[in-house]
XYZ file of C-alpha atoms in Angstrom:
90
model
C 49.550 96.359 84.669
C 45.712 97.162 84.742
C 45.399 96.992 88.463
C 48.142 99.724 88.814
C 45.754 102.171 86.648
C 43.015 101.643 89.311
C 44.915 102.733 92.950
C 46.992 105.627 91.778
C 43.992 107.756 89.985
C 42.363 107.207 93.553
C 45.365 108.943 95.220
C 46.052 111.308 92.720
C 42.497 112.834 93.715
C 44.376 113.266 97.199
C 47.218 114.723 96.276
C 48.959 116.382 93.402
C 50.441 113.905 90.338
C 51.941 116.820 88.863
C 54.998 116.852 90.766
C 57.024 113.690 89.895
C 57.534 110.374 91.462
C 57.995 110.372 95.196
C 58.485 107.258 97.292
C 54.988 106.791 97.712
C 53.806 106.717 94.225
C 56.888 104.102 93.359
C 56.106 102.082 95.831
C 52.119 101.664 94.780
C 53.387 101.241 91.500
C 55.881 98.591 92.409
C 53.820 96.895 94.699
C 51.276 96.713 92.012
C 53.283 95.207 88.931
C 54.667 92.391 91.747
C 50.976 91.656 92.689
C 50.495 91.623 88.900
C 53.140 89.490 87.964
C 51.728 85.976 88.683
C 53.463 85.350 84.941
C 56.561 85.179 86.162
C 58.251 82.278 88.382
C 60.524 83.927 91.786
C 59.916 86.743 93.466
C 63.511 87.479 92.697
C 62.252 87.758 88.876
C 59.084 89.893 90.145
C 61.190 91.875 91.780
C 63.834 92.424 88.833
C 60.834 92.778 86.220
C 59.495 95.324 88.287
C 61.876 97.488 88.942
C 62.780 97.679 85.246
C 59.550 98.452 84.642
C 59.027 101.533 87.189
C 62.539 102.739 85.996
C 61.119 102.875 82.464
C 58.230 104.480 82.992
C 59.809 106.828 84.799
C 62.082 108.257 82.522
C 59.651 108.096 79.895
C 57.034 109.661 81.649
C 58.042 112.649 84.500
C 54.957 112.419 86.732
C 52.248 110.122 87.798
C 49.696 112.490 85.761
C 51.874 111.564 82.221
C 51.915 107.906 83.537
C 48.257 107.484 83.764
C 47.245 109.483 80.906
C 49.352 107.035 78.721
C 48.903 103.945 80.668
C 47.379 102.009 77.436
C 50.821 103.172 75.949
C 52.869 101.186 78.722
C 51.587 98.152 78.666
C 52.311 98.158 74.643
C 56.098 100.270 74.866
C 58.354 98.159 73.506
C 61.261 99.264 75.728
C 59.654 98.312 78.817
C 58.346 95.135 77.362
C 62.580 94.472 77.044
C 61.827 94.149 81.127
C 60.599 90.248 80.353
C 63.764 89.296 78.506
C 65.783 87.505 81.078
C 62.478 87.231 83.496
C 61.780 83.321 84.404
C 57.566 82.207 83.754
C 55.886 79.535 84.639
């Protein structure tokens, strides 16, 4: 999950977080907690873990700006870490 706190600030400098989660931010994001995944076994589970994860943080947090001024919160959230149930590791 660190890795996703280092591309979005970058882009975020670009353009304006303040405005929600369009497809470009949820697809960094995504892309980011696959790449970070190497925890769990398929890319079927990635996948699965992932988008549980961007769906929770999400609702919990309204734009990318809320996201990544409580990313140390994320990683520690209880209801996304209920993402991993079901989730296959090596």
């Amino acid at each position: 999950m660190k890795r996703i706190v280092l591309g979005l600030p970058i882009v975020c400098l670009l353009a304006a977080c303040e405005t929600g989660w369009d497809s470009e931010y949820k697809d960094m994001y995504h892309k980011a907690c696959v790449d970070e995944s190497s925890w769990v076994k398929t890319e079927a589970d990635k996948e699965r873990y992932c988008d549980c994860v961007l769906e929770k943080t999400m609702a919990k947090y309204p734009t990318v700006a809320d996201a990544l001024e409580n990313m140390d919160k994320i990683g520690s959230d209880s209801s996304i870490q209920d993402c991993k149930a079901g989730v296959a590791t090596q």
